[in-house]
PDB file of C-alpha atoms and ligand atoms in Angstrom:
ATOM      1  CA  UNK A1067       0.000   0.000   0.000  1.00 96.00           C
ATOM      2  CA  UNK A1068       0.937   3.559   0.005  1.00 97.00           C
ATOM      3  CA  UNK A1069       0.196   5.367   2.885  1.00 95.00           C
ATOM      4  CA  UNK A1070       2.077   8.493   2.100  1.00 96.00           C
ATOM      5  CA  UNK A1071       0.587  11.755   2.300  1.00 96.00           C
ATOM      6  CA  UNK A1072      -0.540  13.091  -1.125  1.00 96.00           C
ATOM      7  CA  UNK A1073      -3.654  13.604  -3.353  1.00 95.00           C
ATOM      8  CA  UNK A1074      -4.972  10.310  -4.416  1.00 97.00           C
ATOM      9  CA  UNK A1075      -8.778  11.819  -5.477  1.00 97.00           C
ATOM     10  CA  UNK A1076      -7.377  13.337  -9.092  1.00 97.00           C
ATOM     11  CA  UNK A1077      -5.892  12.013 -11.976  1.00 97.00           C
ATOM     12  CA  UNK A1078      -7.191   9.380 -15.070  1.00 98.00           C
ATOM     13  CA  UNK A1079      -9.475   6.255 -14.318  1.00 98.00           C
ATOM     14  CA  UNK A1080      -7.200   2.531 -14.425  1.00 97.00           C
ATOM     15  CA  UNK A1081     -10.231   1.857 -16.558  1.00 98.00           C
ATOM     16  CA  UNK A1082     -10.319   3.828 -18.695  1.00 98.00           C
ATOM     17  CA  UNK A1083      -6.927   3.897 -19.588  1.00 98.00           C
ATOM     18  CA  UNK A1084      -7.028   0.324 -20.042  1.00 97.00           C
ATOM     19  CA  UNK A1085      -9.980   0.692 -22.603  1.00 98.00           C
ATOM     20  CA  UNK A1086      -8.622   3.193 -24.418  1.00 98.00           C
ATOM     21  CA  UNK A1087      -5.837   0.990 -24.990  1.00 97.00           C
ATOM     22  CA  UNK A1088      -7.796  -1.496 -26.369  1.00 97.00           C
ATOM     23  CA  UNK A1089      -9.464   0.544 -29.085  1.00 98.00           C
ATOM     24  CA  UNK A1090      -6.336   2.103 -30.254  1.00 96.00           C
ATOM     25  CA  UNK A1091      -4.876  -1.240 -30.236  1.00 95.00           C
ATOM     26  CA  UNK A1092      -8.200  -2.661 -32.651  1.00 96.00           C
ATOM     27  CA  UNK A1093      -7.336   0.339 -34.430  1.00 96.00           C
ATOM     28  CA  UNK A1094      -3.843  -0.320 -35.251  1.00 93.00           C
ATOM     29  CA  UNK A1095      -4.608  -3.975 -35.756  1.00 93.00           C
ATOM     30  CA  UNK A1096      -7.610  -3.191 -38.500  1.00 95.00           C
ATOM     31  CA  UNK A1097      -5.618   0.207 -40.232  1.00 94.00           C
ATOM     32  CA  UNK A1098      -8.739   2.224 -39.439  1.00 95.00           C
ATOM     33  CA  UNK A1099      -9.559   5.026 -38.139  1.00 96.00           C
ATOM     34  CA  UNK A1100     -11.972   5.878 -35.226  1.00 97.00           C
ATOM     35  CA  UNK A1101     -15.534   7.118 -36.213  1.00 97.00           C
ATOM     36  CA  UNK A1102     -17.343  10.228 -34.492  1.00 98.00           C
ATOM     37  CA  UNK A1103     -18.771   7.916 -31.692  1.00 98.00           C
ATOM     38  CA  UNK A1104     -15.587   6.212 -30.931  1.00 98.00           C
ATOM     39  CA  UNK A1105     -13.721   9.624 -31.233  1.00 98.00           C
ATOM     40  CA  UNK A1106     -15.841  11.298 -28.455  1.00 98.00           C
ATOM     41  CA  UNK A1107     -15.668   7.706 -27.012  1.00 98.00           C
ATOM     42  CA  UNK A1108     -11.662   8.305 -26.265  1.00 98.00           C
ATOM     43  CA  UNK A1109     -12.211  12.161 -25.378  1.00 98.00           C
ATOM     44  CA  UNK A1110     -13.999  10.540 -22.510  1.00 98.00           C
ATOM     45  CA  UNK A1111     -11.608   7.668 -21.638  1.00 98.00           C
ATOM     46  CA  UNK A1112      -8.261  10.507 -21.980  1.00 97.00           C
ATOM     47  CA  UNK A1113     -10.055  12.533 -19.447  1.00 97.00           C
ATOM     48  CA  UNK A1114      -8.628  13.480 -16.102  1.00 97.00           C
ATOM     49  CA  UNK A1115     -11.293  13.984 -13.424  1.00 97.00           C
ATOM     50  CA  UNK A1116     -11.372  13.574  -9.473  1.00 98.00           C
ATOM     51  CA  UNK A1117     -12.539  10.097  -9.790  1.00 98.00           C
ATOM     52  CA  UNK A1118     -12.340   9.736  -6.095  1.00 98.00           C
ATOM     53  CA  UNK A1119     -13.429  12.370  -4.287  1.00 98.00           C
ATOM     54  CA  UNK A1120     -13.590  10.511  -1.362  1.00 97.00           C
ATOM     55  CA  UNK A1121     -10.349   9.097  -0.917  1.00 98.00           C
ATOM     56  CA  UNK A1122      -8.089  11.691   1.679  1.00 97.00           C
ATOM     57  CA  UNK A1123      -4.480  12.295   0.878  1.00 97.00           C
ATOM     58  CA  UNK A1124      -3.685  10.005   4.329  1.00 97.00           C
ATOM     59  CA  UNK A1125      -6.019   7.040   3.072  1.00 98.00           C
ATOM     60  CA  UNK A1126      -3.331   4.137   2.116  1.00 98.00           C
ATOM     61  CA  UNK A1127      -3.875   2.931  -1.544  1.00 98.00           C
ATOM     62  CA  UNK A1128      -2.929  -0.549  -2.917  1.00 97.00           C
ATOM     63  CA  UNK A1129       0.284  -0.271  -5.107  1.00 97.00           C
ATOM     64  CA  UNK A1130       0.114  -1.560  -8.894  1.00 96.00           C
ATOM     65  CA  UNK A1131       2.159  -4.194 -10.003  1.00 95.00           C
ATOM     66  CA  UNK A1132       4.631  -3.559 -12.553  1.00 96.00           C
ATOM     67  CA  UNK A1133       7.239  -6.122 -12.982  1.00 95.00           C
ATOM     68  CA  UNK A1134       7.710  -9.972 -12.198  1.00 95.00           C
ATOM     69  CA  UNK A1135      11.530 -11.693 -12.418  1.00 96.00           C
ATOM     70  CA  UNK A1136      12.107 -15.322 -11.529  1.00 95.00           C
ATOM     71  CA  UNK A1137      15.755 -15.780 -10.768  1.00 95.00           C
ATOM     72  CA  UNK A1138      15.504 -19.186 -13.057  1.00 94.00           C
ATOM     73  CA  UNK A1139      14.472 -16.330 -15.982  1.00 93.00           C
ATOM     74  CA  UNK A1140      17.026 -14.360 -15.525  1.00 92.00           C
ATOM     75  CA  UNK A1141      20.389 -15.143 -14.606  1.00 85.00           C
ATOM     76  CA  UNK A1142      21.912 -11.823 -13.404  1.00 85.00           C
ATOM     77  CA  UNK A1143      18.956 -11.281 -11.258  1.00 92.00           C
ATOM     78  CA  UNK A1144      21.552 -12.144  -8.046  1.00 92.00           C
ATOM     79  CA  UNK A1145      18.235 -12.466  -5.372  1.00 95.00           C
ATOM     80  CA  UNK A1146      18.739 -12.386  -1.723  1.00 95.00           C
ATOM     81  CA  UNK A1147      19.763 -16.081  -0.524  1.00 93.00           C
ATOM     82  CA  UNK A1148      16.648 -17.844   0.032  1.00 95.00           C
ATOM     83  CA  UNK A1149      14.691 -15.423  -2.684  1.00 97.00           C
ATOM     84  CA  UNK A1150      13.878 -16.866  -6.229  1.00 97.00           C
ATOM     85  CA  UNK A1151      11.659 -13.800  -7.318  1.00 97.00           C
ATOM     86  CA  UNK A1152      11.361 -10.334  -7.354  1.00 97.00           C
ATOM     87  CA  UNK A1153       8.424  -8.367  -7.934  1.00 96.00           C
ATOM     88  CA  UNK A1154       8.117  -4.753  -8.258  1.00 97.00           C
ATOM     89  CA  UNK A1155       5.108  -2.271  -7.377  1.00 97.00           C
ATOM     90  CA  UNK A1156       4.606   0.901  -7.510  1.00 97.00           C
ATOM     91  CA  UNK A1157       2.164   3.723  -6.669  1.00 97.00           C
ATOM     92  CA  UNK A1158       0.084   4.627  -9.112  1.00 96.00           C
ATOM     93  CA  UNK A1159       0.912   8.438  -8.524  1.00 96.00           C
ATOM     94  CA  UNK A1160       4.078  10.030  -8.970  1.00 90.00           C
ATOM     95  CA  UNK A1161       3.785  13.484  -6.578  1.00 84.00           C
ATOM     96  CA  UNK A1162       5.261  11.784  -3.321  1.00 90.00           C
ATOM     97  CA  UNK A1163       6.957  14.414  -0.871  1.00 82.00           C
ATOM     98  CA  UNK A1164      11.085  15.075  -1.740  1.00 77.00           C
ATOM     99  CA  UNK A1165      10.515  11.906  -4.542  1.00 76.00           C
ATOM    100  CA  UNK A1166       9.064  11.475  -6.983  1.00 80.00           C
ATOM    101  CA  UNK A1167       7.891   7.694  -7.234  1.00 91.00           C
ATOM    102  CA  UNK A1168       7.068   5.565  -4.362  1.00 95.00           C
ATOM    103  CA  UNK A1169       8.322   1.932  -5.774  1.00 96.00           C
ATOM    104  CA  UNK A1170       8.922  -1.134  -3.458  1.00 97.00           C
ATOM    105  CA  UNK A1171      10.989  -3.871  -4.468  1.00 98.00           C
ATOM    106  CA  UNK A1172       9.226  -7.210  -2.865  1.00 97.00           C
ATOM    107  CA  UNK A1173      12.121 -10.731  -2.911  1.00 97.00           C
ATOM    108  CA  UNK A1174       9.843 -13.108  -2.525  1.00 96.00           C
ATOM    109  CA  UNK A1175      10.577 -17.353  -2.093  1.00 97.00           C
ATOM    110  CA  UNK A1176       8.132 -18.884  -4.925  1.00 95.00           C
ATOM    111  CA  UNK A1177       8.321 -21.993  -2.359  1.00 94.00           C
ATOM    112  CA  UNK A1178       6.167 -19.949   0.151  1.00 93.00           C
ATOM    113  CA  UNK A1179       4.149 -18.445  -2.391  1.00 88.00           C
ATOM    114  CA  UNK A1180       0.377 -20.380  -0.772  1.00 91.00           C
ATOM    115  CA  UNK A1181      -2.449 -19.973  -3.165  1.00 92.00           C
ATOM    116  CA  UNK A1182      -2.126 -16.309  -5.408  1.00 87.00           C
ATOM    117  CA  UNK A1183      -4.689 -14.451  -5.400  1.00 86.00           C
ATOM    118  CA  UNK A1184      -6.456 -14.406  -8.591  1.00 89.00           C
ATOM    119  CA  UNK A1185      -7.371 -10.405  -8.687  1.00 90.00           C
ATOM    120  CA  UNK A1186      -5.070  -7.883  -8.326  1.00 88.00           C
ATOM    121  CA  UNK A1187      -6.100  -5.468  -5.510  1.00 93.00           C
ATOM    122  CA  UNK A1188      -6.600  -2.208  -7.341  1.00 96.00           C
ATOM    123  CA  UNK A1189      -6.967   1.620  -6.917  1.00 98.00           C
ATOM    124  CA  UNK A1190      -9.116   2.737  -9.472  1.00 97.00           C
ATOM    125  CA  UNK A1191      -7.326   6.208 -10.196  1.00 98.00           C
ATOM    126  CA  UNK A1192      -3.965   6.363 -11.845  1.00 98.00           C
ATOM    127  CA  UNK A1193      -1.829   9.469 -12.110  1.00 95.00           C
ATOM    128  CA  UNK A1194      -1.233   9.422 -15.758  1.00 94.00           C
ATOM    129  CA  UNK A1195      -1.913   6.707 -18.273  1.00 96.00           C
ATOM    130  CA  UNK A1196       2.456   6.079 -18.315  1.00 96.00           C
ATOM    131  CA  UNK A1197       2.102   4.684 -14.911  1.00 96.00           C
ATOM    132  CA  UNK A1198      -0.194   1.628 -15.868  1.00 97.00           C
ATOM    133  CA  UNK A1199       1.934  -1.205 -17.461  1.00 96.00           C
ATOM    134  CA  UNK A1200       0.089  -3.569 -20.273  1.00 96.00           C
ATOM    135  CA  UNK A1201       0.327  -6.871 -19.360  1.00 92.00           C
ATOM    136  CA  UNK A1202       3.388  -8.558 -21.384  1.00 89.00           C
ATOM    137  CA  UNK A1203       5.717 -11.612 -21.081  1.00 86.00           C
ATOM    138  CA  UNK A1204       9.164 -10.870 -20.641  1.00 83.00           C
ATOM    139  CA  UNK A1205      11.527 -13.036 -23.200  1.00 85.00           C
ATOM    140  CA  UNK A1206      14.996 -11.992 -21.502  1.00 87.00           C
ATOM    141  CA  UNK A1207      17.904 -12.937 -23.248  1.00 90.00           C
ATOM    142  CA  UNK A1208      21.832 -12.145 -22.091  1.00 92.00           C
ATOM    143  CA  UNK A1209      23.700  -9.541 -23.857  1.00 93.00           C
ATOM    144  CA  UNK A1210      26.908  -8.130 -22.639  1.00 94.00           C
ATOM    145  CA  UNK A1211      27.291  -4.215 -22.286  1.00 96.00           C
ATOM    146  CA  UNK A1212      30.659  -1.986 -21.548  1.00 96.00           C
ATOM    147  CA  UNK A1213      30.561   0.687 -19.251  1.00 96.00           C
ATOM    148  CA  UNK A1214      29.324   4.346 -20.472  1.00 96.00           C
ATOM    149  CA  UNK A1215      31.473   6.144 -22.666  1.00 96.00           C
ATOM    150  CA  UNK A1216      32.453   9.083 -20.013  1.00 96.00           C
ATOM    151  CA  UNK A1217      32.901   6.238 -16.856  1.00 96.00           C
ATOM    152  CA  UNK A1218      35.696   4.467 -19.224  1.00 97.00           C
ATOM    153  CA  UNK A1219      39.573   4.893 -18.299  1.00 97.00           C
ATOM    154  CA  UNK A1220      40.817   8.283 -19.979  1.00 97.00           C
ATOM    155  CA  UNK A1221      42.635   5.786 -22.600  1.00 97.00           C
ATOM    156  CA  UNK A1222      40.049   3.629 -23.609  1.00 96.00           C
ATOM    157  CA  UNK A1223      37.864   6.441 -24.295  1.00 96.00           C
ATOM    158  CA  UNK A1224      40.448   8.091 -26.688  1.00 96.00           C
ATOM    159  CA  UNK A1225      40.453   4.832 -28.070  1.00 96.00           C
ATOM    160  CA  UNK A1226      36.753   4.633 -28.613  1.00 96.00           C
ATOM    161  CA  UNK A1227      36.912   8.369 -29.801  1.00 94.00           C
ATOM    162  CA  UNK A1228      39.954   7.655 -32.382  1.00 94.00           C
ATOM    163  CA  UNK A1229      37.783   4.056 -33.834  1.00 94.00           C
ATOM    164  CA  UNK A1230      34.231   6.578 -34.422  1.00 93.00           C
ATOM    165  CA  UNK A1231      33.932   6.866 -38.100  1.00 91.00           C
ATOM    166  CA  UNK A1232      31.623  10.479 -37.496  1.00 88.00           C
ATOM    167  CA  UNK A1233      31.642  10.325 -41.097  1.00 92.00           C
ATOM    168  CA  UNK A1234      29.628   7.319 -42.105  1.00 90.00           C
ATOM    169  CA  UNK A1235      26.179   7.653 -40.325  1.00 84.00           C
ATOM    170  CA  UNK A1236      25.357   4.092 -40.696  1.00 84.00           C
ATOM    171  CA  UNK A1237      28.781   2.996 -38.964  1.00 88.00           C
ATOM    172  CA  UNK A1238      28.423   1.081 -35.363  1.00 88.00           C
ATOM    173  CA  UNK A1239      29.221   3.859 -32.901  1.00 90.00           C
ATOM    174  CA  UNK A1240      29.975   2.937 -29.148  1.00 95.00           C
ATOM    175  CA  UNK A1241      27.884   4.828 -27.221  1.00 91.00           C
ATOM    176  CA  UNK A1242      24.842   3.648 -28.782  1.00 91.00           C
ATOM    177  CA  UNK A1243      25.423   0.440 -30.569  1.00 93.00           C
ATOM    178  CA  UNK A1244      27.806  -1.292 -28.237  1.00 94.00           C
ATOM    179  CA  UNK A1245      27.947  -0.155 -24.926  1.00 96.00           C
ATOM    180  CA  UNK A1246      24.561   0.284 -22.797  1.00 96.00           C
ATOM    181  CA  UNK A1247      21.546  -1.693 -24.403  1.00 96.00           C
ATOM    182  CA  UNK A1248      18.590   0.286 -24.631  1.00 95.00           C
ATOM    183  CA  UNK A1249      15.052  -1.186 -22.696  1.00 94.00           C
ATOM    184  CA  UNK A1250      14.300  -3.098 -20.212  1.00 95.00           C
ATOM    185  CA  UNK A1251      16.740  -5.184 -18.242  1.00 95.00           C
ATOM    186  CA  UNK A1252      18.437  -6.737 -15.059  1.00 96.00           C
ATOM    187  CA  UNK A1253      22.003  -5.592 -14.260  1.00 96.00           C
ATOM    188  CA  UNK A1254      24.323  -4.317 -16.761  1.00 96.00           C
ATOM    189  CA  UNK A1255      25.122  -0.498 -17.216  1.00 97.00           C
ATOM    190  CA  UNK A1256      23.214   2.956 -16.480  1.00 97.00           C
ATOM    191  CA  UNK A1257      23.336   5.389 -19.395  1.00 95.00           C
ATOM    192  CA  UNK A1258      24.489   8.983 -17.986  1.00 96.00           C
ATOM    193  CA  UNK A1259      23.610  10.641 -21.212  1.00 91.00           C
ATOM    194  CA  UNK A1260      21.496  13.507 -19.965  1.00 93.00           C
ATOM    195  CA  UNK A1261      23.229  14.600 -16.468  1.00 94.00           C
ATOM    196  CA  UNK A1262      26.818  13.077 -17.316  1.00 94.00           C
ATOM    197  CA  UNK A1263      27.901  10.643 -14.956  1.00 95.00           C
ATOM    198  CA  UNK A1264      26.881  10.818 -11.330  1.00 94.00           C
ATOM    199  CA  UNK A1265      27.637   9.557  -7.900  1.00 93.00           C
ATOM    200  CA  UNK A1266      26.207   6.312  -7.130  1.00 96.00           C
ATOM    201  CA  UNK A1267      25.852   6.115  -3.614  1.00 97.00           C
ATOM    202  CA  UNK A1268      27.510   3.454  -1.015  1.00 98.00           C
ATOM    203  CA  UNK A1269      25.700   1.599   0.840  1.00 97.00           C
ATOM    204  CA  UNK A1270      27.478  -1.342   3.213  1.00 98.00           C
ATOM    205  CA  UNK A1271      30.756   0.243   1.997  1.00 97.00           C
ATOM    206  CA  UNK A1272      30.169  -0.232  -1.264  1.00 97.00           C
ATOM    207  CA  UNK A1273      29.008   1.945  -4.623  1.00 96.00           C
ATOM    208  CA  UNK A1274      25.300   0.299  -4.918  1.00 98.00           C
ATOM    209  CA  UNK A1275      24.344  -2.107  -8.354  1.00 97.00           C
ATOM    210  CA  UNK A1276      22.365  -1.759 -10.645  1.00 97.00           C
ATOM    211  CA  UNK A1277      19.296  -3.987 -10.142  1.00 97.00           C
ATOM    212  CA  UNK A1278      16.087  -2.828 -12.844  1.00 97.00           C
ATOM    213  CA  UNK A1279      15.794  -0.068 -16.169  1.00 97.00           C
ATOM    214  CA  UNK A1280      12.676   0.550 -16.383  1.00 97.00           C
ATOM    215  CA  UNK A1281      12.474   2.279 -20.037  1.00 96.00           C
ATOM    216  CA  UNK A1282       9.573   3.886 -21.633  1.00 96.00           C
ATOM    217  CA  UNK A1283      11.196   2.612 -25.145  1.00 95.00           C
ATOM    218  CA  UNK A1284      12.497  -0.882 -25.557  1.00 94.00           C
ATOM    219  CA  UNK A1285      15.023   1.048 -28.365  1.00 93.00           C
ATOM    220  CA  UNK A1286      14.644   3.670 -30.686  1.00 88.00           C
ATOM    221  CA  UNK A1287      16.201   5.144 -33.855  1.00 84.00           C
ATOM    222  CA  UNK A1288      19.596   5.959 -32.632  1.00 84.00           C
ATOM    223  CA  UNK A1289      20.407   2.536 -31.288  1.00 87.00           C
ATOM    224  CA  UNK A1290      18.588  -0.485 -33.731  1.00 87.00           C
ATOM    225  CA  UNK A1291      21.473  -2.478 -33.301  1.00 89.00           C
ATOM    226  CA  UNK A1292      20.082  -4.353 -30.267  1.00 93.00           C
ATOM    227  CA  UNK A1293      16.563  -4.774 -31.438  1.00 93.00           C
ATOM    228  CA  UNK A1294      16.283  -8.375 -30.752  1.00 90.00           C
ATOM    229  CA  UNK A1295      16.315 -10.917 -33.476  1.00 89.00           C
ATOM    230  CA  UNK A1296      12.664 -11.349 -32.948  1.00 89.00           C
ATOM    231  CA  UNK A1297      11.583  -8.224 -33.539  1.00 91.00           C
ATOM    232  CA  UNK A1298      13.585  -7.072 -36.388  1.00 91.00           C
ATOM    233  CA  UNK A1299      10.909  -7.825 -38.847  1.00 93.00           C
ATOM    234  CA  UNK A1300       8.534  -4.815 -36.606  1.00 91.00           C
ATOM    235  CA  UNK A1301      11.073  -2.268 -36.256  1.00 90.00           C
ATOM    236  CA  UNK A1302       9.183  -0.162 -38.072  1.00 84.00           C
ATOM    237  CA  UNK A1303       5.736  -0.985 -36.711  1.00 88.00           C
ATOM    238  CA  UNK A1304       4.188   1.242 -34.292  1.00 84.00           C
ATOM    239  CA  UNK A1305       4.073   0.891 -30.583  1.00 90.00           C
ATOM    240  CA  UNK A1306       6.659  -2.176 -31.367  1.00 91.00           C
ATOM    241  CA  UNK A1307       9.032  -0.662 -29.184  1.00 94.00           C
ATOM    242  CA  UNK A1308       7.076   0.323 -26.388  1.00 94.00           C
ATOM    243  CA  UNK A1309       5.205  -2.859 -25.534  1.00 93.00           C
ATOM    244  CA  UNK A1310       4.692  -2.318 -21.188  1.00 95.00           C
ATOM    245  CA  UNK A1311       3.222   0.863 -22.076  1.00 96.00           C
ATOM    246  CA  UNK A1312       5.047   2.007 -19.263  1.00 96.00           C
ATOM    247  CA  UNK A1313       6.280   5.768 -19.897  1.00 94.00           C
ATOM    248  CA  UNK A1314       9.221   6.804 -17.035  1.00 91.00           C
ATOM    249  CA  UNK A1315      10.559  10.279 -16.370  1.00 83.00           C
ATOM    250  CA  UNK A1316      11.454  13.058 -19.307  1.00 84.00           C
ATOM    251  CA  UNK A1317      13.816  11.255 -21.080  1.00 89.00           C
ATOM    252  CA  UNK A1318      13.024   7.488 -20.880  1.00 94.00           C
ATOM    253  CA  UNK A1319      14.911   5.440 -18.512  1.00 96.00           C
ATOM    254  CA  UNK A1320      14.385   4.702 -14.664  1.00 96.00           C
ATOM    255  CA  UNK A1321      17.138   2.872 -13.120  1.00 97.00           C
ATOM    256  CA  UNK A1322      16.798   1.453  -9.828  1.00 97.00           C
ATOM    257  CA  UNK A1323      19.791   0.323  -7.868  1.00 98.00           C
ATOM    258  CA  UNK A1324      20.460  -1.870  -4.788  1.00 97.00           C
ATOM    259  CA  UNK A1325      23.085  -2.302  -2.078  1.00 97.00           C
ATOM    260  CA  UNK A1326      25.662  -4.455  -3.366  1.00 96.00           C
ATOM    261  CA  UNK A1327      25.529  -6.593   0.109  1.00 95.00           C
ATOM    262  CA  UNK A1328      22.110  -6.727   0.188  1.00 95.00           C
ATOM    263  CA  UNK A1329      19.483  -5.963  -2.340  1.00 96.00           C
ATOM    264  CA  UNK A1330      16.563  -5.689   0.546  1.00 95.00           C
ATOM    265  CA  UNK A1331      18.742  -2.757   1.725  1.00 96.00           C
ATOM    266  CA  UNK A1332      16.812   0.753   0.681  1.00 95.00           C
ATOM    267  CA  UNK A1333      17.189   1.047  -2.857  1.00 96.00           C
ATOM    268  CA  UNK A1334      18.095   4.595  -5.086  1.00 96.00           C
ATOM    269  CA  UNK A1335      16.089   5.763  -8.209  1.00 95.00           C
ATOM    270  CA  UNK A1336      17.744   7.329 -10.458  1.00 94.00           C
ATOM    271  CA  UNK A1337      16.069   8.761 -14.020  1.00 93.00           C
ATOM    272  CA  UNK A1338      17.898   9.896 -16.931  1.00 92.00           C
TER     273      UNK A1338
HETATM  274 ZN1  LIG B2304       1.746   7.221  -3.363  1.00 55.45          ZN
HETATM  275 ZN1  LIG B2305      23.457  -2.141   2.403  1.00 55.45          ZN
END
């Protein structure tokens, strides 16, 4: 739940978003266009309101789930001994006091998991339709990433500067093509491309790990080179790319990072 202190009566219906997703979807699917009915239809759905007027800033709200990893998935998922999954949840509104979103990372044993429950508890209002993820199965598949460009050795980056060919547009470049995959993913390497390269903080003595990127793109123009083999054929299709429906800070890419001793330890959030 979140019990923090913050408007929970305002925003866009979990409903409704959900619906409107579904026509657009038919839409796409059929190559047609929406008629006058199903026009004022979505006016209606994209409509924020105070949906719950009765609902006080204090009154603690069930958190939406966002993202499910088995550790048998996904091998650099490095769960607490005795955890096999990790699920992630967040709150459904992203204007918490000094942060912005209110996400709890849950380790979980599967062997202790009794009987699931079989509906998610919901809260029916939603900040914005970028915080409500569309169901999806995750196929993960290991890639290997370097470090980002400006948190390389003073060398290798001259290196990497000196093998660029600027000229040829269609040449592999290193910052996009070969060093931090774009999209969703477990472990690997934070891009620092709109700050520049930041302090991680310490935690148990040590610089904390990357755990989760949450991205709002699972690649884009700039960096096709990891598109995964299955999708190459839909590069071009749209909403392809963006299949969680998921849509995370400005620029695209939440990235949530864990003690390196203990990944139950408070976490950091960090958006670029
Ligand atoms: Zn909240
Ligand atoms: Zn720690």
């Amino acid at each position: 739940m979140c019990a923090e202190v913050h408007r929970k009566d305002r925003g866009e219906l979990l409903a409704h978003v959900r619906e409107a997703r579904r026509m657009r979807e038919e839409f796409r699917r059929l190559g047609t266009d929406p008629n006058d009915e199903e026009r004022e239809r979505l006016k209606v759905l994209d409509k924020r309101g105070r949906y719950a007027p009765d609902v006080m800033p204090e009154d603690p709200i069930p958190l939406l789930a966002v993202g499910q990893f088995y550790a048998r998935d996904v091998p650099g998922l490095e769960a607490p001994s005795g955890c096999d999954l990790l699920q992630v949840l967040w709150c459904p509104f992203e204007r918490h006091d000094g942060h912005q979103v209110h996400l709890r990372l849950v380790w979980r044993s599967t062997a202790d998991v009794g009987v699931p429950v079989t509906t998610q508890p919901e809260f029916p209002v939603v900040d914005r339709d970028g915080c409500v993820p569309s169901p999806c199965v995750l196929h993960p598949e290991t890639v290997r990433e370097h470090q980002y460009v400006e948190l390389l050795p003073a060398d290798l980056q001259a290196k990497v500067e000196r093998w660029t060919n600027w000229d040829d547009e269609d040449a592999p470049d290193y910052q996009s093509d070969l060093s931090v995959a774009p999209g969703w993913k477990i472990g690997g390497f934070a891009k620092w491309n709109v700050t520049g390269p930041g302090e991680v903080p310490v935690h148990c003595g040590r610089p904390m790990r990357l755990l989760l990127t949450m991205a709002t793109s699972e690649w884009d123009g700039g960096n096709r080179s990891w598109v995964p083999v299955e999708d190459q054929q839909n590069v071009g299709v749209m909403k392809a790319s963006t299949p969680t429906d998921i849509s995370v800070s400005r620029w695209g890419n939440m990235y949530i990072f864990v003690c390196a001793d203990d990944a139950t330890h408070p976490h950091w959030i960090m958006t670029q």
